[in-house]
Amino acid sequence: MIAERIHALTSQLPQGVRLVAISKFHPAEAIAEAYAAGQRLFGESRVQELQAKHEALPKDIEWHFIGHLQTNKVKYIVPYVSLIHGIDSFRLLAEVDRQAERVGRTVGCLLQMHIAREETKFGFSFEECRQLLQEGEWRQLHHVRLCGMMGMATNTDNMQQVEEEFRSLATFFHEVKTTWFAADEAFCELSMGMSHDYPQAIAAGSTLIRVGTYIFGERNY
Ligand SMILES: *Cc1c(COP(=O)(O)O)cnc(C)c1O
């Protein structure tokens, strides 16, 4: 079942779009099944859970951290994580940089943007993000690589609203790309789209879809 879902998803992905299999709350065995089907890129949202899975599973898995990350936990994942999707403050970015320097790595980071009409979701507003980039302190951080942006649409059945939110993020991504990262090839990722809205996200220009439930089934919290 998991293998079929992986194949169904990856066979329909346009070039330049990658699948992050979101395995949070699912056991290592489920990840191993997806791995056997060829999936190598997985996303987790809790530090301890990611730690345990990273230790238990094959070392050629590429791990992304997708959830809200507390600064005091950054040090646990920085030695091996390849991309952190949820950078929502300069303070967090600076802590990733500090910890990455300690272990001699450079860690990819995505700026999390708040695009949903919901108050509970983390992330920068477009204006806050412009301000952060304008201030320029991030240029002093040499052990993080800003690779793009991440966003979550409103959790709604109104797909027109979801499409509008994705399009607004894609437009903002291009503004930021041309203003601050025109010469930086690494700034190329737009992480958006989950189980219920990944087709809309791909249509709007997503390069990383984060799909959990469709692959692994419902989560038991
Ligand atoms: C859990 C989660 C997903 C996956 O959601 P599904 O609806 O299970 O596909 C994607 N992105 C983030 C940030 C998540 O926390």
mmCIF file of C-alpha atoms and ligand atoms in Angstrom:
data_model
loop_
_atom_site.group_PDB
_atom_site.id
_atom_site.type_symbol
_atom_site.label_atom_id
_atom_site.label_comp_id
_atom_site.label_asym_id
_atom_site.label_seq_id
_atom_site.Cartn_x
_atom_site.Cartn_y
_atom_site.Cartn_z
ATOM 1 C CA MET A 1 0.000 0.000 0.000
ATOM 2 C CA ILE A 2 2.707 2.477 1.006
ATOM 3 C CA ALA A 3 4.833 1.457 -1.980
ATOM 4 C CA GLU A 4 1.872 1.933 -4.335
ATOM 5 C CA ARG A 5 1.193 5.390 -2.971
ATOM 6 C CA ILE A 6 4.840 6.390 -3.347
ATOM 7 C CA HIS A 7 4.848 5.208 -6.948
ATOM 8 C CA ALA A 8 1.510 6.855 -7.720
ATOM 9 C CA LEU A 9 2.804 10.165 -6.400
ATOM 10 C CA THR A 10 6.322 10.195 -7.796
ATOM 11 C CA SER A 11 5.303 8.997 -11.253
ATOM 12 C CA GLN A 12 3.062 12.042 -11.703
ATOM 13 C CA LEU A 13 5.475 14.679 -10.400
ATOM 14 C CA PRO A 14 6.594 17.265 -12.954
ATOM 15 C CA GLN A 15 10.334 17.699 -13.368
ATOM 16 C CA GLY A 16 11.807 19.851 -10.629
ATOM 17 C CA VAL A 17 9.244 18.829 -8.008
ATOM 18 C CA ARG A 18 10.338 16.472 -5.221
ATOM 19 C CA LEU A 19 8.286 14.494 -2.758
ATOM 20 C CA VAL A 20 9.041 14.845 0.946
ATOM 21 C CA ALA A 21 7.347 11.849 2.563
ATOM 22 C CA ILE A 22 6.050 13.115 5.905
ATOM 23 C CA SER A 23 6.453 10.176 8.267
ATOM 24 C CA LYS A 24 5.729 11.873 11.620
ATOM 25 C CA PHE A 25 3.876 9.655 14.095
ATOM 26 C CA HIS A 26 4.370 6.604 11.872
ATOM 27 C CA PRO A 27 6.732 3.824 12.944
ATOM 28 C CA ALA A 28 10.154 3.158 11.428
ATOM 29 C CA GLU A 29 8.674 0.084 9.690
ATOM 30 C CA ALA A 30 6.408 2.324 7.618
ATOM 31 C CA ILE A 31 9.411 4.411 6.582
ATOM 32 C CA ALA A 32 11.320 1.249 5.713
ATOM 33 C CA GLU A 33 8.468 0.272 3.386
ATOM 34 C CA ALA A 34 8.618 3.612 1.609
ATOM 35 C CA TYR A 35 12.410 3.306 1.491
ATOM 36 C CA ALA A 36 12.130 -0.101 -0.164
ATOM 37 C CA ALA A 37 9.911 1.544 -2.783
ATOM 38 C CA GLY A 38 12.746 3.947 -3.569
ATOM 39 C CA GLN A 39 11.811 6.958 -1.433
ATOM 40 C CA ARG A 40 14.843 8.631 0.157
ATOM 41 C CA LEU A 41 13.518 11.993 1.279
ATOM 42 C CA PHE A 42 11.529 12.094 4.520
ATOM 43 C CA GLY A 43 10.186 14.832 6.757
ATOM 44 C CA GLU A 44 9.613 14.803 10.509
ATOM 45 C CA SER A 45 8.225 17.440 12.843
ATOM 46 C CA ARG A 46 9.478 16.397 16.277
ATOM 47 C CA VAL A 47 13.093 16.396 17.343
ATOM 48 C CA GLN A 48 13.092 13.282 19.546
ATOM 49 C CA GLU A 49 11.158 11.266 17.024
ATOM 50 C CA LEU A 50 13.504 12.318 14.234
ATOM 51 C CA GLN A 51 16.506 11.420 16.399
ATOM 52 C CA ALA A 52 15.237 7.896 17.021
ATOM 53 C CA LYS A 53 14.342 7.306 13.392
ATOM 54 C CA HIS A 54 17.615 8.711 12.120
ATOM 55 C CA GLU A 55 19.472 6.261 14.346
ATOM 56 C CA ALA A 56 17.323 3.267 13.404
ATOM 57 C CA LEU A 57 17.093 3.735 9.637
ATOM 58 C CA PRO A 58 19.492 3.658 6.650
ATOM 59 C CA LYS A 59 22.003 6.474 6.557
ATOM 60 C CA ASP A 60 21.327 7.474 2.960
ATOM 61 C CA ILE A 61 17.925 8.857 3.952
ATOM 62 C CA GLU A 62 17.725 12.618 3.509
ATOM 63 C CA TRP A 63 15.918 14.095 6.511
ATOM 64 C CA HIS A 64 13.999 17.344 6.451
ATOM 65 C CA PHE A 65 12.648 18.990 9.578
ATOM 66 C CA ILE A 66 9.205 20.426 8.850
ATOM 67 C CA GLY A 67 7.651 21.475 12.144
ATOM 68 C CA HIS A 68 8.039 24.259 14.626
ATOM 69 C CA LEU A 69 11.617 24.098 15.909
ATOM 70 C CA GLN A 70 12.592 25.368 19.348
ATOM 71 C CA THR A 71 16.005 27.010 19.536
ATOM 72 C CA ASN A 72 17.115 24.797 22.448
ATOM 73 C CA LYS A 73 16.594 21.675 20.311
ATOM 74 C CA VAL A 74 18.414 22.828 17.198
ATOM 75 C CA LYS A 75 21.680 21.208 18.303
ATOM 76 C CA TYR A 76 20.214 17.704 18.231
ATOM 77 C CA ILE A 77 19.291 17.684 14.551
ATOM 78 C CA VAL A 78 21.883 19.966 12.966
ATOM 79 C CA PRO A 79 24.546 17.215 12.672
ATOM 80 C CA TYR A 80 22.546 15.323 10.039
ATOM 81 C CA VAL A 81 19.405 17.176 8.878
ATOM 82 C CA SER A 82 19.632 18.468 5.308
ATOM 83 C CA LEU A 83 16.846 21.044 5.198
ATOM 84 C CA ILE A 84 14.889 22.875 7.908
ATOM 85 C CA HIS A 85 11.564 24.083 6.502
ATOM 86 C CA GLY A 86 10.306 26.078 9.469
ATOM 87 C CA ILE A 87 12.622 29.039 10.024
ATOM 88 C CA ASP A 88 10.283 31.642 11.510
ATOM 89 C CA SER A 89 12.653 34.032 13.279
ATOM 90 C CA PHE A 90 16.140 35.447 12.852
ATOM 91 C CA ARG A 91 16.967 34.070 16.275
ATOM 92 C CA LEU A 92 16.251 30.524 15.111
ATOM 93 C CA LEU A 93 18.278 31.005 11.927
ATOM 94 C CA ALA A 94 21.206 32.321 13.968
ATOM 95 C CA GLU A 95 21.028 29.331 16.310
ATOM 96 C CA VAL A 96 21.062 26.893 13.380
ATOM 97 C CA ASP A 97 24.115 28.752 12.085
ATOM 98 C CA ARG A 98 25.859 28.566 15.466
ATOM 99 C CA GLN A 99 25.224 24.859 15.904
ATOM 100 C CA ALA A 100 26.125 24.074 12.302
ATOM 101 C CA GLU A 101 29.450 25.869 12.696
ATOM 102 C CA ARG A 102 30.185 23.783 15.796
ATOM 103 C CA VAL A 103 29.868 20.544 13.825
ATOM 104 C CA GLY A 104 31.454 21.903 10.654
ATOM 105 C CA ARG A 105 28.352 21.771 8.487
ATOM 106 C CA THR A 106 26.245 24.107 6.404
ATOM 107 C CA VAL A 107 22.531 23.474 6.802
ATOM 108 C CA GLY A 108 19.835 24.388 4.289
ATOM 109 C CA CYS A 109 16.974 26.507 5.622
ATOM 110 C CA LEU A 110 13.618 27.671 4.304
ATOM 111 C CA LEU A 111 11.912 30.806 5.550
ATOM 112 C CA GLN A 112 8.438 29.900 6.735
ATOM 113 C CA MET A 113 5.806 32.311 5.492
ATOM 114 C CA HIS A 114 2.410 32.831 7.043
ATOM 115 C CA ILE A 115 -0.068 32.658 4.159
ATOM 116 C CA ALA A 116 -3.090 31.007 5.783
ATOM 117 C CA ARG A 117 -6.083 32.869 7.126
ATOM 118 C CA GLU A 118 -5.548 31.193 10.472
ATOM 119 C CA GLU A 119 -3.889 32.641 13.513
ATOM 120 C CA THR A 120 -2.361 29.451 14.830
ATOM 121 C CA LYS A 121 0.215 28.905 12.092
ATOM 122 C CA PHE A 122 3.780 30.100 12.476
ATOM 123 C CA GLY A 123 5.679 32.139 9.976
ATOM 124 C CA PHE A 124 6.700 35.565 8.720
ATOM 125 C CA SER A 125 4.357 37.974 7.028
ATOM 126 C CA PHE A 126 5.652 39.187 3.660
ATOM 127 C CA GLU A 127 6.530 42.530 5.250
ATOM 128 C CA GLU A 128 8.416 40.936 8.146
ATOM 129 C CA CYS A 129 10.341 38.823 5.680
ATOM 130 C CA ARG A 130 11.288 41.814 3.520
ATOM 131 C CA GLN A 131 12.467 43.588 6.638
ATOM 132 C CA LEU A 132 14.610 40.663 7.763
ATOM 133 C CA LEU A 133 16.273 40.397 4.376
ATOM 134 C CA GLN A 134 16.716 44.157 4.104
ATOM 135 C CA GLU A 135 18.417 44.391 7.493
ATOM 136 C CA GLY A 136 21.015 42.038 6.088
ATOM 137 C CA GLU A 137 22.301 40.411 9.291
ATOM 138 C CA TRP A 138 21.672 37.029 7.714
ATOM 139 C CA ARG A 139 24.572 37.676 5.365
ATOM 140 C CA GLN A 140 26.912 37.183 8.299
ATOM 141 C CA LEU A 141 25.700 33.618 8.840
ATOM 142 C CA HIS A 142 28.002 31.342 6.889
ATOM 143 C CA HIS A 143 26.795 27.962 8.118
ATOM 144 C CA VAL A 144 23.209 28.239 6.955
ATOM 145 C CA ARG A 145 22.173 28.349 3.335
ATOM 146 C CA LEU A 146 18.878 30.037 2.593
ATOM 147 C CA CYS A 147 17.302 27.713 0.030
ATOM 148 C CA GLY A 148 13.857 29.244 -0.354
ATOM 149 C CA MET A 149 10.497 29.386 1.375
ATOM 150 C CA MET A 150 7.830 27.226 2.893
ATOM 151 C CA GLY A 151 4.155 27.863 3.468
ATOM 152 C CA MET A 152 0.925 26.175 4.500
ATOM 153 C CA ALA A 153 -2.405 27.133 3.010
ATOM 154 C CA THR A 154 -5.553 27.509 5.082
ATOM 155 C CA ASN A 155 -7.057 24.182 6.033
ATOM 156 C CA THR A 156 -10.271 24.539 4.015
ATOM 157 C CA ASP A 157 -12.293 22.834 1.292
ATOM 158 C CA ASN A 158 -12.378 26.122 -0.579
ATOM 159 C CA MET A 159 -9.725 25.198 -3.124
ATOM 160 C CA GLN A 160 -9.956 28.553 -4.812
ATOM 161 C CA GLN A 161 -8.750 30.195 -1.613
ATOM 162 C CA VAL A 162 -5.973 27.597 -1.303
ATOM 163 C CA GLU A 163 -4.883 28.313 -4.885
ATOM 164 C CA GLU A 164 -4.834 32.042 -4.215
ATOM 165 C CA GLU A 165 -2.677 31.565 -1.115
ATOM 166 C CA PHE A 166 -0.206 29.368 -2.987
ATOM 167 C CA ARG A 167 -0.059 31.832 -5.862
ATOM 168 C CA SER A 168 0.571 34.731 -3.511
ATOM 169 C CA LEU A 169 3.461 32.833 -1.932
ATOM 170 C CA ALA A 170 4.888 31.961 -5.350
ATOM 171 C CA THR A 171 4.707 35.627 -6.377
ATOM 172 C CA PHE A 172 6.444 36.680 -3.179
ATOM 173 C CA PHE A 173 9.083 33.980 -3.643
ATOM 174 C CA HIS A 174 9.917 35.439 -7.063
ATOM 175 C CA GLU A 175 10.087 38.950 -5.637
ATOM 176 C CA VAL A 176 12.557 37.809 -2.974
ATOM 177 C CA LYS A 177 14.510 35.707 -5.444
ATOM 178 C CA THR A 178 15.027 38.604 -7.834
ATOM 179 C CA THR A 179 15.637 41.196 -5.098
ATOM 180 C CA TRP A 180 18.073 39.343 -2.824
ATOM 181 C CA PHE A 181 19.031 36.017 -4.377
ATOM 182 C CA ALA A 182 19.238 36.583 -8.118
ATOM 183 C CA ALA A 183 22.836 35.351 -8.215
ATOM 184 C CA ASP A 184 22.324 32.577 -5.658
ATOM 185 C CA GLU A 185 21.451 29.250 -7.261
ATOM 186 C CA ALA A 186 20.754 27.647 -3.894
ATOM 187 C CA PHE A 187 17.704 29.840 -3.314
ATOM 188 C CA CYS A 188 15.368 27.777 -5.485
ATOM 189 C CA GLU A 189 12.960 25.822 -3.281
ATOM 190 C CA LEU A 190 9.315 26.570 -2.728
ATOM 191 C CA SER A 191 7.924 24.080 -0.217
ATOM 192 C CA MET A 192 4.142 23.973 -0.379
ATOM 193 C CA GLY A 193 1.415 21.376 -0.752
ATOM 194 C CA MET A 194 0.197 18.593 1.549
ATOM 195 C CA SER A 195 -2.033 15.536 1.042
ATOM 196 C CA HIS A 196 -5.189 17.489 0.338
ATOM 197 C CA ASP A 197 -3.733 20.351 -1.673
ATOM 198 C CA TYR A 198 -0.531 19.222 -3.402
ATOM 199 C CA PRO A 199 -2.017 19.387 -6.944
ATOM 200 C CA GLN A 200 -2.864 23.070 -6.395
ATOM 201 C CA ALA A 201 0.606 23.663 -4.939
ATOM 202 C CA ILE A 202 2.330 22.059 -7.925
ATOM 203 C CA ALA A 203 0.214 24.140 -10.291
ATOM 204 C CA ALA A 204 1.348 27.265 -8.427
ATOM 205 C CA GLY A 205 5.053 26.370 -8.661
ATOM 206 C CA SER A 206 5.921 24.195 -5.675
ATOM 207 C CA THR A 207 9.269 22.372 -5.834
ATOM 208 C CA LEU A 208 8.807 20.350 -2.618
ATOM 209 C CA ILE A 209 5.490 18.765 -1.705
ATOM 210 C CA ARG A 210 5.140 17.502 1.866
ATOM 211 C CA VAL A 211 2.770 14.546 1.806
ATOM 212 C CA GLY A 212 2.017 12.367 4.829
ATOM 213 C CA THR A 213 -1.527 11.054 5.185
ATOM 214 C CA TYR A 214 -1.939 10.106 1.522
ATOM 215 C CA ILE A 215 1.109 7.820 1.773
ATOM 216 C CA PHE A 216 0.996 6.474 5.319
ATOM 217 C CA GLY A 217 -2.682 6.810 6.285
ATOM 218 C CA GLU A 218 -4.149 8.684 9.211
ATOM 219 C CA ARG A 219 -1.878 9.514 12.133
ATOM 220 C CA ASN A 220 -2.636 8.354 15.661
ATOM 221 C CA TYR A 221 -1.612 11.194 17.889
HETATM 222 C C1 LIG B 1 2.032 17.035 9.002
HETATM 223 C C2 LIG B 1 2.530 18.031 8.019
HETATM 224 C C3 LIG B 1 2.433 17.783 6.632
HETATM 225 C C4 LIG B 1 1.770 16.567 6.036
HETATM 226 O O1 LIG B 1 0.371 16.686 6.099
HETATM 227 P P1 LIG B 1 -0.594 15.583 5.447
HETATM 228 O O2 LIG B 1 -1.903 16.256 5.432
HETATM 229 O O3 LIG B 1 -0.545 14.391 6.338
HETATM 230 O O4 LIG B 1 -0.080 15.282 4.083
HETATM 231 C C5 LIG B 1 2.987 18.733 5.781
HETATM 232 N N1 LIG B 1 3.581 19.843 6.254
HETATM 233 C C6 LIG B 1 3.687 20.107 7.566
HETATM 234 C C7 LIG B 1 4.354 21.358 8.008
HETATM 235 C C8 LIG B 1 3.160 19.212 8.482
HETATM 236 O O5 LIG B 1 3.250 19.504 9.795
#
